[in-house]
PDB file of C-alpha atoms in Angstrom:
ATOM      1  CA  UNK G   1     -21.729  42.809  13.941  1.00  0.00           C
ATOM      2  CA  UNK G   2     -22.756  39.872  16.128  1.00  0.00           C
ATOM      3  CA  UNK G   3     -24.291  38.133  13.092  1.00  0.00           C
ATOM      4  CA  UNK G   4     -21.401  38.846  10.718  1.00  0.00           C
ATOM      5  CA  UNK G   5     -19.851  35.396  11.155  1.00  0.00           C
ATOM      6  CA  UNK G   6     -23.095  33.514  11.732  1.00  0.00           C
ATOM      7  CA  UNK G   7     -23.965  30.347   9.819  1.00  0.00           C
ATOM      8  CA  UNK G   8     -26.898  29.523  12.067  1.00  0.00           C
ATOM      9  CA  UNK G   9     -29.730  27.837  10.183  1.00  0.00           C
ATOM     10  CA  UNK G  10     -27.685  27.200   7.058  1.00  0.00           C
ATOM     11  CA  UNK G  11     -27.561  23.778   5.404  1.00  0.00           C
ATOM     12  CA  UNK G  12     -24.124  22.443   4.490  1.00  0.00           C
ATOM     13  CA  UNK G  13     -22.751  19.357   2.759  1.00  0.00           C
ATOM     14  CA  UNK G  14     -19.201  18.285   3.625  1.00  0.00           C
ATOM     15  CA  UNK G  15     -17.676  15.473   1.573  1.00  0.00           C
ATOM     16  CA  UNK G  16     -15.014  13.438   3.293  1.00  0.00           C
ATOM     17  CA  UNK G  17     -16.644  14.624   6.491  1.00  0.00           C
ATOM     18  CA  UNK G  18     -16.063  11.500   8.540  1.00  0.00           C
ATOM     19  CA  UNK G  19     -12.473  12.322   9.496  1.00  0.00           C
ATOM     20  CA  UNK G  20      -9.606  14.776   9.280  1.00  0.00           C
ATOM     21  CA  UNK G  21     -10.126  18.230   7.815  1.00  0.00           C
ATOM     22  CA  UNK G  22     -13.677  17.421   6.702  1.00  0.00           C
ATOM     23  CA  UNK G  23     -14.676  16.500  10.233  1.00  0.00           C
ATOM     24  CA  UNK G  24     -13.009  19.646  11.607  1.00  0.00           C
ATOM     25  CA  UNK G  25     -15.115  21.774   9.252  1.00  0.00           C
ATOM     26  CA  UNK G  26     -18.304  19.796   9.898  1.00  0.00           C
ATOM     27  CA  UNK G  27     -17.907  20.127  13.666  1.00  0.00           C
ATOM     28  CA  UNK G  28     -17.245  23.852  13.356  1.00  0.00           C
ATOM     29  CA  UNK G  29     -20.397  24.357  11.300  1.00  0.00           C
ATOM     30  CA  UNK G  30     -22.459  22.303  13.735  1.00  0.00           C
ATOM     31  CA  UNK G  31     -21.222  24.190  16.779  1.00  0.00           C
ATOM     32  CA  UNK G  32     -22.059  27.426  14.963  1.00  0.00           C
ATOM     33  CA  UNK G  33     -25.665  26.320  14.384  1.00  0.00           C
ATOM     34  CA  UNK G  34     -25.687  24.894  10.842  1.00  0.00           C
ATOM     35  CA  UNK G  35     -27.284  21.606   9.772  1.00  0.00           C
ATOM     36  CA  UNK G  36     -24.611  19.416   8.213  1.00  0.00           C
ATOM     37  CA  UNK G  37     -24.692  16.427   5.892  1.00  0.00           C
ATOM     38  CA  UNK G  38     -21.435  14.492   5.880  1.00  0.00           C
ATOM     39  CA  UNK G  39     -20.452  12.080   3.161  1.00  0.00           C
ATOM     40  CA  UNK G  40     -17.701   9.506   2.878  1.00  0.00           C
ATOM     41  CA  UNK G  41     -17.100   6.379   0.848  1.00  0.00           C
ATOM     42  CA  UNK G  42     -17.373   3.922   3.762  1.00  0.00           C
ATOM     43  CA  UNK G  43     -20.933   3.748   5.167  1.00  0.00           C
ATOM     44  CA  UNK G  44     -19.951   2.475   8.617  1.00  0.00           C
ATOM     45  CA  UNK G  45     -17.344   5.191   9.145  1.00  0.00           C
ATOM     46  CA  UNK G  46     -19.786   7.809   7.887  1.00  0.00           C
ATOM     47  CA  UNK G  47     -22.529   6.705  10.287  1.00  0.00           C
ATOM     48  CA  UNK G  48     -20.125   6.544  13.237  1.00  0.00           C
ATOM     49  CA  UNK G  49     -18.809  10.038  12.514  1.00  0.00           C
ATOM     50  CA  UNK G  50     -22.340  11.439  12.193  1.00  0.00           C
ATOM     51  CA  UNK G  51     -23.288   9.896  15.521  1.00  0.00           C
ATOM     52  CA  UNK G  52     -20.280  11.515  17.167  1.00  0.00           C
ATOM     53  CA  UNK G  53     -20.851  14.870  15.464  1.00  0.00           C
ATOM     54  CA  UNK G  54     -24.528  14.837  16.464  1.00  0.00           C
ATOM     55  CA  UNK G  55     -23.409  15.693  19.990  1.00  0.00           C
ATOM     56  CA  UNK G  56     -22.591  19.132  18.566  1.00  0.00           C
ATOM     57  CA  UNK G  57     -25.721  19.615  16.436  1.00  0.00           C
ATOM     58  CA  UNK G  58     -27.761  18.218  13.561  1.00  0.00           C
ATOM     59  CA  UNK G  59     -25.438  15.902  11.605  1.00  0.00           C
ATOM     60  CA  UNK G  60     -26.680  13.443   8.980  1.00  0.00           C
ATOM     61  CA  UNK G  61     -24.658  10.713   7.266  1.00  0.00           C
ATOM     62  CA  UNK G  62     -25.053  10.290   3.510  1.00  0.00           C
ATOM     63  CA  UNK G  63     -22.450   7.738   2.383  1.00  0.00           C
ATOM     64  CA  UNK G  64     -21.317   8.071  -1.225  1.00  0.00           C
ATOM     65  CA  UNK G  65     -18.272   7.613  -3.422  1.00  0.00           C
ATOM     66  CA  UNK G  66     -17.699  10.995  -5.091  1.00  0.00           C
ATOM     67  CA  UNK G  67     -14.982   9.419  -7.227  1.00  0.00           C
ATOM     68  CA  UNK G  68     -17.674   7.861  -9.413  1.00  0.00           C
ATOM     69  CA  UNK G  69     -20.453   9.369 -11.498  1.00  0.00           C
ATOM     70  CA  UNK G  70     -23.023   7.120  -9.837  1.00  0.00           C
ATOM     71  CA  UNK G  71     -21.845   8.152  -6.384  1.00  0.00           C
ATOM     72  CA  UNK G  72     -22.037  11.851  -7.221  1.00  0.00           C
ATOM     73  CA  UNK G  73     -25.554  11.527  -8.604  1.00  0.00           C
ATOM     74  CA  UNK G  74     -26.657   9.437  -5.614  1.00  0.00           C
ATOM     75  CA  UNK G  75     -25.366  12.005  -3.134  1.00  0.00           C
ATOM     76  CA  UNK G  76     -26.939  14.943  -4.957  1.00  0.00           C
ATOM     77  CA  UNK G  77     -30.272  13.127  -5.249  1.00  0.00           C
ATOM     78  CA  UNK G  78     -30.362  12.271  -1.543  1.00  0.00           C
ATOM     79  CA  UNK G  79     -29.653  15.862  -0.544  1.00  0.00           C
ATOM     80  CA  UNK G  80     -32.353  17.104  -2.939  1.00  0.00           C
ATOM     81  CA  UNK G  81     -34.863  14.674  -1.402  1.00  0.00           C
ATOM     82  CA  UNK G  82     -34.174  16.009   2.092  1.00  0.00           C
ATOM     83  CA  UNK G  83     -33.635  19.738   1.515  1.00  0.00           C
ATOM     84  CA  UNK G  84     -35.350  22.386  -0.664  1.00  0.00           C
ATOM     85  CA  UNK G  85     -32.143  24.440  -0.787  1.00  0.00           C
ATOM     86  CA  UNK G  86     -28.438  24.181   0.013  1.00  0.00           C
ATOM     87  CA  UNK G  87     -26.312  27.017   1.357  1.00  0.00           C
ATOM     88  CA  UNK G  88     -22.801  25.566   1.567  1.00  0.00           C
ATOM     89  CA  UNK G  89     -20.956  22.791  -0.274  1.00  0.00           C
ATOM     90  CA  UNK G  90     -17.515  21.805   0.997  1.00  0.00           C
ATOM     91  CA  UNK G  91     -15.659  19.637  -1.522  1.00  0.00           C
ATOM     92  CA  UNK G  92     -13.193  18.004   0.832  1.00  0.00           C
ATOM     93  CA  UNK G  93     -13.098  14.301  -0.121  1.00  0.00           C
ATOM     94  CA  UNK G  94      -9.629  13.400  -1.297  1.00  0.00           C
ATOM     95  CA  UNK G  95      -7.296  10.596  -2.287  1.00  0.00           C
ATOM     96  CA  UNK G  96      -3.511  10.379  -2.321  1.00  0.00           C
ATOM     97  CA  UNK G  97      -0.904   8.014  -3.731  1.00  0.00           C
ATOM     98  CA  UNK G  98       2.824   7.977  -3.156  1.00  0.00           C
ATOM     99  CA  UNK G  99       5.346   6.089  -5.266  1.00  0.00           C
ATOM    100  CA  UNK G 100       8.816   6.691  -6.732  1.00  0.00           C
ATOM    101  CA  UNK G 101       8.961   8.578 -10.027  1.00  0.00           C
ATOM    102  CA  UNK G 102      10.101   5.530 -11.991  1.00  0.00           C
ATOM    103  CA  UNK G 103       7.300   3.392 -10.591  1.00  0.00           C
ATOM    104  CA  UNK G 104       4.378   5.815 -10.341  1.00  0.00           C
ATOM    105  CA  UNK G 105       1.453   3.890 -11.906  1.00  0.00           C
ATOM    106  CA  UNK G 106      -1.300   4.879 -14.291  1.00  0.00           C
ATOM    107  CA  UNK G 107      -3.859   3.660 -11.738  1.00  0.00           C
ATOM    108  CA  UNK G 108      -2.695   6.341  -9.308  1.00  0.00           C
ATOM    109  CA  UNK G 109      -3.597   9.114 -11.723  1.00  0.00           C
ATOM    110  CA  UNK G 110      -7.026   7.600 -12.388  1.00  0.00           C
ATOM    111  CA  UNK G 111      -7.880   7.166  -8.708  1.00  0.00           C
ATOM    112  CA  UNK G 112      -6.573  10.513  -7.461  1.00  0.00           C
ATOM    113  CA  UNK G 113      -7.968  12.664 -10.275  1.00  0.00           C
ATOM    114  CA  UNK G 114     -11.358  10.920 -10.098  1.00  0.00           C
ATOM    115  CA  UNK G 115     -11.851  11.955  -6.460  1.00  0.00           C
ATOM    116  CA  UNK G 116      -9.807  15.141  -6.119  1.00  0.00           C
ATOM    117  CA  UNK G 117     -10.720  16.853  -9.378  1.00  0.00           C
ATOM    118  CA  UNK G 118     -13.541  15.210 -11.306  1.00  0.00           C
ATOM    119  CA  UNK G 119     -15.547  14.647  -8.133  1.00  0.00           C
ATOM    120  CA  UNK G 120     -15.288  18.332  -7.217  1.00  0.00           C
ATOM    121  CA  UNK G 121     -16.513  19.439 -10.634  1.00  0.00           C
ATOM    122  CA  UNK G 122     -19.350  16.966 -11.037  1.00  0.00           C
ATOM    123  CA  UNK G 123     -20.733  17.262  -7.501  1.00  0.00           C
ATOM    124  CA  UNK G 124     -20.693  21.040  -7.729  1.00  0.00           C
ATOM    125  CA  UNK G 125     -22.540  20.825 -11.041  1.00  0.00           C
ATOM    126  CA  UNK G 126     -25.133  18.377  -9.707  1.00  0.00           C
ATOM    127  CA  UNK G 127     -25.805  20.546  -6.649  1.00  0.00           C
ATOM    128  CA  UNK G 128     -25.812  23.901  -8.467  1.00  0.00           C
ATOM    129  CA  UNK G 129     -29.646  24.046  -8.711  1.00  0.00           C
ATOM    130  CA  UNK G 130     -29.989  23.511  -4.933  1.00  0.00           C
ATOM    131  CA  UNK G 131     -27.235  26.029  -4.224  1.00  0.00           C
ATOM    132  CA  UNK G 132     -28.932  28.625  -6.413  1.00  0.00           C
ATOM    133  CA  UNK G 133     -32.130  28.097  -4.422  1.00  0.00           C
ATOM    134  CA  UNK G 134     -30.147  28.763  -1.242  1.00  0.00           C
ATOM    135  CA  UNK G 135     -28.788  32.085  -2.496  1.00  0.00           C
ATOM    136  CA  UNK G 136     -30.215  35.370  -1.225  1.00  0.00           C
ATOM    137  CA  UNK G 137     -29.449  38.991  -2.116  1.00  0.00           C
ATOM    138  CA  UNK G 138     -26.229  39.871  -0.318  1.00  0.00           C
ATOM    139  CA  UNK G 139     -25.813  36.283   0.892  1.00  0.00           C
ATOM    140  CA  UNK G 140     -24.908  33.972  -2.004  1.00  0.00           C
ATOM    141  CA  UNK G 141     -24.557  30.230  -1.646  1.00  0.00           C
ATOM    142  CA  UNK G 142     -20.994  29.038  -1.128  1.00  0.00           C
ATOM    143  CA  UNK G 143     -18.729  26.380  -2.565  1.00  0.00           C
ATOM    144  CA  UNK G 144     -15.536  25.778  -0.604  1.00  0.00           C
ATOM    145  CA  UNK G 145     -13.003  23.546  -2.337  1.00  0.00           C
ATOM    146  CA  UNK G 146     -10.266  22.005  -0.228  1.00  0.00           C
ATOM    147  CA  UNK G 147      -6.994  22.259  -2.123  1.00  0.00           C
ATOM    148  CA  UNK G 148      -3.541  22.024  -0.575  1.00  0.00           C
ATOM    149  CA  UNK G 149      -0.302  23.912  -0.244  1.00  0.00           C
ATOM    150  CA  UNK G 150       1.085  20.983  -2.258  1.00  0.00           C
ATOM    151  CA  UNK G 151      -0.754  22.589  -5.172  1.00  0.00           C
ATOM    152  CA  UNK G 152       1.153  25.825  -4.535  1.00  0.00           C
ATOM    153  CA  UNK G 153       4.659  24.544  -3.820  1.00  0.00           C
ATOM    154  CA  UNK G 154       6.642  21.381  -4.531  1.00  0.00           C
ATOM    155  CA  UNK G 155       5.789  18.737  -1.900  1.00  0.00           C
ATOM    156  CA  UNK G 156       8.493  16.831  -0.004  1.00  0.00           C
ATOM    157  CA  UNK G 157       7.068  13.420  -0.942  1.00  0.00           C
ATOM    158  CA  UNK G 158       6.581  11.808  -4.356  1.00  0.00           C
ATOM    159  CA  UNK G 159       2.834  12.346  -4.633  1.00  0.00           C
ATOM    160  CA  UNK G 160       2.734  13.440  -8.260  1.00  0.00           C
ATOM    161  CA  UNK G 161      -0.979  12.976  -8.932  1.00  0.00           C
ATOM    162  CA  UNK G 162      -2.032  14.543  -5.628  1.00  0.00           C
ATOM    163  CA  UNK G 163      -0.097  17.787  -6.005  1.00  0.00           C
ATOM    164  CA  UNK G 164      -1.148  18.123  -9.651  1.00  0.00           C
ATOM    165  CA  UNK G 165      -4.789  17.520  -8.752  1.00  0.00           C
ATOM    166  CA  UNK G 166      -4.729  20.180  -6.051  1.00  0.00           C
ATOM    167  CA  UNK G 167      -3.156  22.752  -8.366  1.00  0.00           C
ATOM    168  CA  UNK G 168      -5.952  21.924 -10.806  1.00  0.00           C
ATOM    169  CA  UNK G 169      -8.572  22.376  -8.076  1.00  0.00           C
ATOM    170  CA  UNK G 170      -7.158  25.839  -7.370  1.00  0.00           C
ATOM    171  CA  UNK G 171      -7.469  26.845 -11.005  1.00  0.00           C
ATOM    172  CA  UNK G 172     -10.923  25.284 -11.375  1.00  0.00           C
ATOM    173  CA  UNK G 173     -11.967  27.371  -8.374  1.00  0.00           C
ATOM    174  CA  UNK G 174     -11.152  30.512 -10.358  1.00  0.00           C
ATOM    175  CA  UNK G 175     -13.064  29.238 -13.387  1.00  0.00           C
ATOM    176  CA  UNK G 176     -16.171  28.184 -11.441  1.00  0.00           C
ATOM    177  CA  UNK G 177     -16.185  31.406  -9.426  1.00  0.00           C
ATOM    178  CA  UNK G 178     -16.678  33.357 -12.632  1.00  0.00           C
ATOM    179  CA  UNK G 179     -19.165  30.861 -14.071  1.00  0.00           C
ATOM    180  CA  UNK G 180     -21.422  30.601 -11.009  1.00  0.00           C
ATOM    181  CA  UNK G 181     -21.476  34.248  -9.895  1.00  0.00           C
ATOM    182  CA  UNK G 182     -23.440  36.119  -8.681  1.00  0.00           C
ATOM    183  CA  UNK G 183     -25.608  33.497  -6.943  1.00  0.00           C
ATOM    184  CA  UNK G 184     -22.744  31.267  -5.776  1.00  0.00           C
ATOM    185  CA  UNK G 185     -19.257  32.111  -4.555  1.00  0.00           C
ATOM    186  CA  UNK G 186     -16.468  29.600  -5.095  1.00  0.00           C
ATOM    187  CA  UNK G 187     -13.287  29.698  -3.036  1.00  0.00           C
ATOM    188  CA  UNK G 188     -10.534  27.250  -2.181  1.00  0.00           C
ATOM    189  CA  UNK G 189      -8.709  26.635   1.067  1.00  0.00           C
ATOM    190  CA  UNK G 190      -5.155  25.311   0.774  1.00  0.00           C
ATOM    191  CA  UNK G 191      -4.349  23.597   4.079  1.00  0.00           C
ATOM    192  CA  UNK G 192      -0.861  23.028   5.312  1.00  0.00           C
ATOM    193  CA  UNK G 193      -0.083  20.283   7.837  1.00  0.00           C
ATOM    194  CA  UNK G 194      -3.002  19.174  10.018  1.00  0.00           C
ATOM    195  CA  UNK G 195      -3.383  15.958  11.983  1.00  0.00           C
ATOM    196  CA  UNK G 196      -5.257  13.625   9.636  1.00  0.00           C
ATOM    197  CA  UNK G 197      -5.029  10.126   8.202  1.00  0.00           C
ATOM    198  CA  UNK G 198      -3.793  11.494   4.882  1.00  0.00           C
ATOM    199  CA  UNK G 199      -1.023  13.468   6.593  1.00  0.00           C
ATOM    200  CA  UNK G 200      -0.086  10.698   9.039  1.00  0.00           C
ATOM    201  CA  UNK G 201       2.921   9.374   7.137  1.00  0.00           C
ATOM    202  CA  UNK G 202       4.263  12.842   6.334  1.00  0.00           C
ATOM    203  CA  UNK G 203       3.950  13.918   9.956  1.00  0.00           C
ATOM    204  CA  UNK G 204       5.518  10.675  11.174  1.00  0.00           C
ATOM    205  CA  UNK G 205       8.590  11.308   9.050  1.00  0.00           C
ATOM    206  CA  UNK G 206       8.839  15.079   8.982  1.00  0.00           C
ATOM    207  CA  UNK G 207       6.800  16.605  11.823  1.00  0.00           C
ATOM    208  CA  UNK G 208       9.735  18.205  13.644  1.00  0.00           C
ATOM    209  CA  UNK G 209      11.144  19.598  10.406  1.00  0.00           C
ATOM    210  CA  UNK G 210       7.742  20.933   9.368  1.00  0.00           C
ATOM    211  CA  UNK G 211       7.298  22.721  12.688  1.00  0.00           C
ATOM    212  CA  UNK G 212      10.782  24.227  12.364  1.00  0.00           C
ATOM    213  CA  UNK G 213       9.993  25.446   8.842  1.00  0.00           C
ATOM    214  CA  UNK G 214       6.635  26.962   9.852  1.00  0.00           C
ATOM    215  CA  UNK G 215       6.801  30.688  10.679  1.00  0.00           C
ATOM    216  CA  UNK G 216       4.075  30.174  13.311  1.00  0.00           C
ATOM    217  CA  UNK G 217       5.921  27.157  14.716  1.00  0.00           C
ATOM    218  CA  UNK G 218       3.145  24.587  14.942  1.00  0.00           C
ATOM    219  CA  UNK G 219       0.830  22.138  13.180  1.00  0.00           C
ATOM    220  CA  UNK G 220      -2.690  23.310  12.334  1.00  0.00           C
ATOM    221  CA  UNK G 221      -5.481  22.848  14.890  1.00  0.00           C
ATOM    222  CA  UNK G 222      -9.151  21.989  14.215  1.00  0.00           C
ATOM    223  CA  UNK G 223     -10.194  25.540  15.118  1.00  0.00           C
ATOM    224  CA  UNK G 224      -7.949  26.919  12.380  1.00  0.00           C
ATOM    225  CA  UNK G 225      -9.795  24.967   9.710  1.00  0.00           C
ATOM    226  CA  UNK G 226     -13.241  25.527  11.201  1.00  0.00           C
ATOM    227  CA  UNK G 227     -12.539  29.253  11.400  1.00  0.00           C
ATOM    228  CA  UNK G 228     -11.694  29.748   7.728  1.00  0.00           C
ATOM    229  CA  UNK G 229     -14.690  27.670   6.639  1.00  0.00           C
ATOM    230  CA  UNK G 230     -17.089  29.626   8.870  1.00  0.00           C
ATOM    231  CA  UNK G 231     -15.656  32.906   7.562  1.00  0.00           C
ATOM    232  CA  UNK G 232     -16.184  31.877   3.927  1.00  0.00           C
ATOM    233  CA  UNK G 233     -19.684  30.503   4.634  1.00  0.00           C
ATOM    234  CA  UNK G 234     -20.905  33.501   6.644  1.00  0.00           C
ATOM    235  CA  UNK G 235     -21.920  37.055   5.719  1.00  0.00           C
ATOM    236  CA  UNK G 236     -18.331  38.060   6.480  1.00  0.00           C
ATOM    237  CA  UNK G 237     -17.162  36.195   3.369  1.00  0.00           C
ATOM    238  CA  UNK G 238     -20.035  37.102   1.053  1.00  0.00           C
ATOM    239  CA  UNK G 239     -17.934  39.418  -1.151  1.00  0.00           C
ATOM    240  CA  UNK G 240     -15.051  36.955  -1.541  1.00  0.00           C
ATOM    241  CA  UNK G 241     -14.922  34.665  -4.570  1.00  0.00           C
ATOM    242  CA  UNK G 242     -12.302  33.051  -6.765  1.00  0.00           C
ATOM    243  CA  UNK G 243      -9.645  33.023  -4.051  1.00  0.00           C
ATOM    244  CA  UNK G 244      -7.220  30.345  -2.860  1.00  0.00           C
ATOM    245  CA  UNK G 245      -6.469  30.895   0.831  1.00  0.00           C
ATOM    246  CA  UNK G 246      -3.498  29.063   2.365  1.00  0.00           C
ATOM    247  CA  UNK G 247      -4.088  27.985   5.972  1.00  0.00           C
ATOM    248  CA  UNK G 248      -0.603  26.778   6.730  1.00  0.00           C
ATOM    249  CA  UNK G 249       1.032  28.949   9.375  1.00  0.00           C
ATOM    250  CA  UNK G 250       3.021  30.709   6.666  1.00  0.00           C
ATOM    251  CA  UNK G 251       4.766  27.624   5.252  1.00  0.00           C
ATOM    252  CA  UNK G 252       3.931  28.394   1.622  1.00  0.00           C
ATOM    253  CA  UNK G 253       5.617  31.793   1.787  1.00  0.00           C
TER     254      UNK G 253
END
């Protein structure tokens, strides 16, 4: 039982790993003994985050823009040059855009869907050969897509492209889970409110109301996000695929 939740020795890639939920997951993996590659669009931020995370374990920065085809291919190629196999891919990189209904621009849809949806699909596809090499009998490779409770329920803010993209990620998780089995499991985590740059404005305006509406009466902590990711990446989660797991203190119910 002591090894049931172990990820020691596994190799993981976490996109959007320089801050927020991605950094929470990356740090959790590192402290549990995994080797972690973090990616983000801004090279300086990526390198700074990797330096900080390296205090907890083996963290490597691989800057890339997963919202572009070139960025996806670059990231996949760099991982393939460094590693013979990959055990865990966390598709966390995300973009958001808020604007009133009457003014919501076409550019918002292009930007948000490119990162939140197309990037998830294309990076998973590019890394599938490495993930298949990381699979073992009884211990498949894992893809963990970061969705959102905004893809489950109507969000309080006018973020039309974001909520639609996350609902699409949830459904694509089901589709890819069937397509990539049995060597790779694919699951989604739907976070509720956590302290992050993306959530900053929502929490500034609605934090007290969110806490009041949450059955568990609080905002998510880094350990909450690290815990679900470690569960899905470990032997404990090896028989789980095609699921969307809300981590939101009960808000979505």
